[in-house]
Short mmCIF file of C-alpha atoms in Angstrom, two decimals:
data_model
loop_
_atom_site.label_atom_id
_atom_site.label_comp_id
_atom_site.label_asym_id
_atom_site.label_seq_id
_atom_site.Cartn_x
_atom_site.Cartn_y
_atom_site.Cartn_z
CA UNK A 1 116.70 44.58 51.71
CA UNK A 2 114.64 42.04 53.62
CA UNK A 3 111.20 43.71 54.82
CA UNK A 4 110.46 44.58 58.51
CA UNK A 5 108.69 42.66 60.02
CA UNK A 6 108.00 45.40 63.68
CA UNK A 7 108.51 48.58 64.15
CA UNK A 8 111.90 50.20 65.99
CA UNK A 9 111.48 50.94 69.81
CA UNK A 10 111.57 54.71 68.71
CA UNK A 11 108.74 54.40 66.40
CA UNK A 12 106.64 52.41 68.77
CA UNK A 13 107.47 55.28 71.60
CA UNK A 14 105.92 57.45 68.91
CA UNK A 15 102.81 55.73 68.72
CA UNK A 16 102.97 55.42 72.46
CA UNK A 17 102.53 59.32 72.78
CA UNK A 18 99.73 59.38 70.47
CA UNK A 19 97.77 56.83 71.75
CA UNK A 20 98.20 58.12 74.84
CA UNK A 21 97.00 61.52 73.66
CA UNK A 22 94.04 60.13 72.96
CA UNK A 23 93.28 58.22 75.60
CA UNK A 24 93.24 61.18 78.11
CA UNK A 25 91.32 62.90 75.40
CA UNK A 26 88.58 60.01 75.38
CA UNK A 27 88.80 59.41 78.95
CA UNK A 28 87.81 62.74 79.46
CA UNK A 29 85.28 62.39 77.10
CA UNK A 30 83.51 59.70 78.75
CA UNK A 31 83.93 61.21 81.92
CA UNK A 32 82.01 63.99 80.86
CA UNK A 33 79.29 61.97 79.45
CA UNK A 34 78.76 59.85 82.87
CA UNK A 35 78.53 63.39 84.17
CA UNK A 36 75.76 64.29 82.06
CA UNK A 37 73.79 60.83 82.54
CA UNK A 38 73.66 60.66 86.21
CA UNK A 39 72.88 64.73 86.24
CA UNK A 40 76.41 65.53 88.47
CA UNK A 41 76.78 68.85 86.59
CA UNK A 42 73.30 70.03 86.86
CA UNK A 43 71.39 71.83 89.27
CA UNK A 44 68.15 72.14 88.04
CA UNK A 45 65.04 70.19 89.05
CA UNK A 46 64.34 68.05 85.80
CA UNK A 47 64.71 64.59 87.43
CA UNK A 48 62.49 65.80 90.41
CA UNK A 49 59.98 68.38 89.09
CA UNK A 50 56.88 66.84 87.51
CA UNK A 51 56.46 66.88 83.31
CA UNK A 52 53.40 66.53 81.77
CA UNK A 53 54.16 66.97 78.37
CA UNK A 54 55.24 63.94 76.61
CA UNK A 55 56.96 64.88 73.78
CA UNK A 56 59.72 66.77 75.88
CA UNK A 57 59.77 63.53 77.86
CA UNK A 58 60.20 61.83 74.44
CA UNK A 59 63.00 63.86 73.39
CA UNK A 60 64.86 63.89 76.29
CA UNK A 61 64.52 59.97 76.84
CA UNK A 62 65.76 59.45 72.80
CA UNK A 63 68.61 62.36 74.41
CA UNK A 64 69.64 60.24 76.98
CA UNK A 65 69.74 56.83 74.88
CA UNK A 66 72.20 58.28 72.25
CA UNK A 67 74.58 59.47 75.30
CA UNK A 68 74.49 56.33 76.56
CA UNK A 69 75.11 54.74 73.25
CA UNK A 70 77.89 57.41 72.48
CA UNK A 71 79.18 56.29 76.28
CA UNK A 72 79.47 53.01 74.91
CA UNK A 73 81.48 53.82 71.61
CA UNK A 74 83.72 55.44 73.71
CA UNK A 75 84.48 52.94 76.17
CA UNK A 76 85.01 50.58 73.87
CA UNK A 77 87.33 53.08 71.97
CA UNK A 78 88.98 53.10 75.36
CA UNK A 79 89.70 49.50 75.58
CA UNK A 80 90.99 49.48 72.07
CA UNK A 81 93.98 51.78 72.91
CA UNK A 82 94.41 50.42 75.88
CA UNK A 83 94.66 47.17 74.21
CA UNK A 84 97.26 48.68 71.32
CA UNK A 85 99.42 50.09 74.65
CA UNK A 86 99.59 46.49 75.24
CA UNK A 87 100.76 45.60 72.20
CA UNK A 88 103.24 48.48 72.25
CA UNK A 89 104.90 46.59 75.85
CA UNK A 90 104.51 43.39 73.71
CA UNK A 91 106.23 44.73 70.34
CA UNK A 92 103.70 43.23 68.41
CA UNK A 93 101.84 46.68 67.88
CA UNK A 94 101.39 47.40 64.00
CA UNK A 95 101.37 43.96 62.88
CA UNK A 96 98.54 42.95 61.08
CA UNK A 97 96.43 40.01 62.70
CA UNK A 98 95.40 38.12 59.03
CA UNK A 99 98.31 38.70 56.89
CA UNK A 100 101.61 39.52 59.42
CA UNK A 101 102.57 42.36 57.77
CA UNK A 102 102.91 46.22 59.03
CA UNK A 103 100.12 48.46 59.31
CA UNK A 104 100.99 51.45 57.20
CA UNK A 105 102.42 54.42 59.46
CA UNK A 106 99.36 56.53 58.18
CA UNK A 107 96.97 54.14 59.09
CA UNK A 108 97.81 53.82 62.74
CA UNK A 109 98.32 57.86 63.31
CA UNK A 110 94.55 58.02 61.91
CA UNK A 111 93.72 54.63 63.78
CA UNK A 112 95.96 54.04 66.55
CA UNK A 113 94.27 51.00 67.91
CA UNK A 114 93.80 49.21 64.55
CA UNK A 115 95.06 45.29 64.25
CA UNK A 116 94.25 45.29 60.22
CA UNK A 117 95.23 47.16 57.28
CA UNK A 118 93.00 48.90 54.92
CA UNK A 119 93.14 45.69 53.15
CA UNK A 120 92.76 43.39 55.28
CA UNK A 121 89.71 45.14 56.80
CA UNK A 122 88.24 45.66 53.52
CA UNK A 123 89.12 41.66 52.51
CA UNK A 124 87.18 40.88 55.58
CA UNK A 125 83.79 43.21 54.88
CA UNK A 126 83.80 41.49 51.67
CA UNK A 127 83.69 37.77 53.06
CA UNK A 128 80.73 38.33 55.45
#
């Protein structure tokens, strides 16, 4: 039996509906985080009133930093599905980009935007 080389239209519509799962879940997300960074959901004075104490300043400065470093990851976890629906139109989704060859099932329910295999990816750590 000669080894496939894509997967079916049915499995692809699988992924499909997972990926898209996810991508409401991690627009949402990242909606929520804008929210937070440009203070939309708040309506206290903390970007008007005064502080004069510098560690909360501090704190809330490293605060806003790691939500807008979060914001980031999560854009850019946006893109990637958006790129693997892309794929999906294309029926090239699952193949991997070194060696050709499917991306486990497993891999891409865990990962659904992945273009390598566990091996490939790890094949590629160990060359840098």
């Amino acid at each position: 039996m000669a080894e496939k080389t894509r997967y079916t239209d049915e499995e692809l519509e699988e992924f499909r509906q997972i990926i898209n799962e996810k991508l409401a879940l991690a627009k949402r997300d990242y909606d929520q985080m804008m929210r937070v960074l440009t203070n939309q959901d708040s309506n206290d004075v903390d970007d008007t009133s005064p502080t004069y104490k510098a560690l909360e300043e501090g704190s809330a400065t490293q605060s806003k930093e790691e939500l807008i470093s979060m914001a980031a990851r999560q854009q850019k976890f946006i893109q990637g599905l958006k790129a693997a629906l892309v794929r999906i139109e294309n029926k090239t989704y699952g193949i991997d980009r070194i060696t050709g060859k499917l991306i486990p099932k497993e891999r891409l329910r865990a990962v659904p935007h992945a273009t390598l295999s566990v091996e490939s990816k790890m094949m590629q750590q160990n060359k840098k």
